[in-house]
Amino acid sequence: KLLTSIVENNNIKAYYNGVFQSTIAYTGTYLNTAFTLGQSHNRANFMTGHFQELIVFPSDITEILPNIHEEMNLYYNIYI
């Protein structure tokens, strides 16, 4: 699975296998004290499995996101 989240202002855009799914409003506070992977926002559910790759960008990459998804899919053969 290729899961992508883009934080933009007070919104989070979600993509699944390169396809946009939804935008949700984020009403919380961003802190630099914790960074959690593989866990839901309410900390109740944990991911089972492994991360193959994690990429963090310091700026908005929305414009080139389709290219990034395509390259990752070609390399890892995630979806058709």
CSV table of C-alpha atoms in Angstrom, one decimal:
chain,number,residue,atom,x,y,z
A,1,LYS,CA,0.0,0.0,0.0
A,2,LEU,CA,1.1,3.5,-0.8
A,3,LEU,CA,-0.2,5.9,1.8
A,4,THR,CA,0.4,9.6,1.5
A,5,SER,CA,-0.6,12.5,3.8
A,6,ILE,CA,-0.2,16.1,3.0
A,7,VAL,CA,-0.6,18.7,5.7
A,8,GLU,CA,-1.7,22.0,4.3
A,9,ASN,CA,-2.7,24.8,6.7
A,10,ASN,CA,-5.4,23.2,8.9
A,11,ASN,CA,-6.2,20.4,6.5
A,12,ILE,CA,-4.8,16.9,5.9
A,13,LYS,CA,-5.1,15.5,2.4
A,14,ALA,CA,-5.1,11.7,2.2
A,15,TYR,CA,-4.0,9.5,-0.7
A,16,TYR,CA,-4.2,5.8,-1.1
A,17,ASN,CA,-2.2,4.1,-3.9
A,18,GLY,CA,-1.7,7.4,-5.6
A,19,VAL,CA,-5.4,8.3,-5.6
A,20,PHE,CA,-6.8,11.2,-3.6
A,21,GLN,CA,-9.3,10.0,-1.0
A,22,SER,CA,-10.3,13.0,1.2
A,23,THR,CA,-9.4,16.1,3.0
A,24,ILE,CA,-10.1,16.4,6.7
A,25,ALA,CA,-9.8,19.4,9.0
A,26,TYR,CA,-7.1,19.2,11.6
A,27,THR,CA,-8.1,21.0,14.8
A,28,GLY,CA,-5.2,19.9,17.0
A,29,THR,CA,-1.9,21.5,17.7
A,30,TYR,CA,1.4,20.6,16.0
A,31,LEU,CA,4.1,20.0,18.5
A,32,ASN,CA,7.7,19.2,17.9
A,33,THR,CA,7.8,16.9,20.9
A,34,ALA,CA,6.5,13.7,19.3
A,35,PHE,CA,6.5,12.0,15.9
A,36,THR,CA,4.4,8.8,15.7
A,37,LEU,CA,4.3,6.4,12.8
A,38,GLY,CA,2.0,3.4,12.4
A,39,GLN,CA,-0.6,4.6,14.9
A,40,SER,CA,-4.0,6.2,14.4
A,41,HIS,CA,-4.7,9.7,15.4
A,42,ASN,CA,-6.5,8.6,18.6
A,43,ARG,CA,-3.6,6.3,19.5
A,44,ALA,CA,-6.0,3.3,19.8
A,45,ASN,CA,-5.0,1.4,16.6
A,46,PHE,CA,-1.6,0.3,15.6
A,47,MET,CA,-0.3,-0.7,12.2
A,48,THR,CA,0.6,-4.4,11.6
A,49,GLY,CA,3.4,-4.9,9.1
A,50,HIS,CA,6.4,-3.0,8.0
A,51,PHE,CA,7.3,0.3,6.5
A,52,GLN,CA,9.2,-0.1,3.3
A,53,GLU,CA,10.1,3.6,2.9
A,54,LEU,CA,9.3,6.9,4.6
A,55,ILE,CA,9.9,10.2,2.9
A,56,VAL,CA,9.4,13.6,4.7
A,57,PHE,CA,9.6,16.8,2.7
A,58,PRO,CA,10.1,20.2,4.3
A,59,SER,CA,7.9,21.9,1.8
A,60,ASP,CA,4.7,21.4,-0.3
A,61,ILE,CA,5.3,18.8,-3.0
A,62,THR,CA,1.6,18.5,-4.1
A,63,GLU,CA,2.5,19.6,-7.6
A,64,ILE,CA,4.9,16.7,-8.1
A,65,LEU,CA,3.1,14.2,-6.0
A,66,PRO,CA,1.8,12.1,-9.0
A,67,ASN,CA,5.4,11.8,-10.2
A,68,ILE,CA,6.5,10.6,-6.7
A,69,HIS,CA,3.7,8.1,-6.5
A,70,GLU,CA,4.5,6.8,-10.0
A,71,GLU,CA,8.2,6.4,-9.2
A,72,MET,CA,7.5,4.6,-5.9
A,73,ASN,CA,5.0,2.3,-7.6
A,74,LEU,CA,7.5,1.4,-10.4
A,75,TYR,CA,10.2,0.7,-7.9
A,76,TYR,CA,8.2,-1.3,-5.4
A,77,ASN,CA,5.4,-2.6,-7.7
A,78,ILE,CA,2.8,-1.6,-5.2
A,79,TYR,CA,-0.3,-1.3,-7.4
A,80,ILE,CA,-1.1,-1.6,-11.1
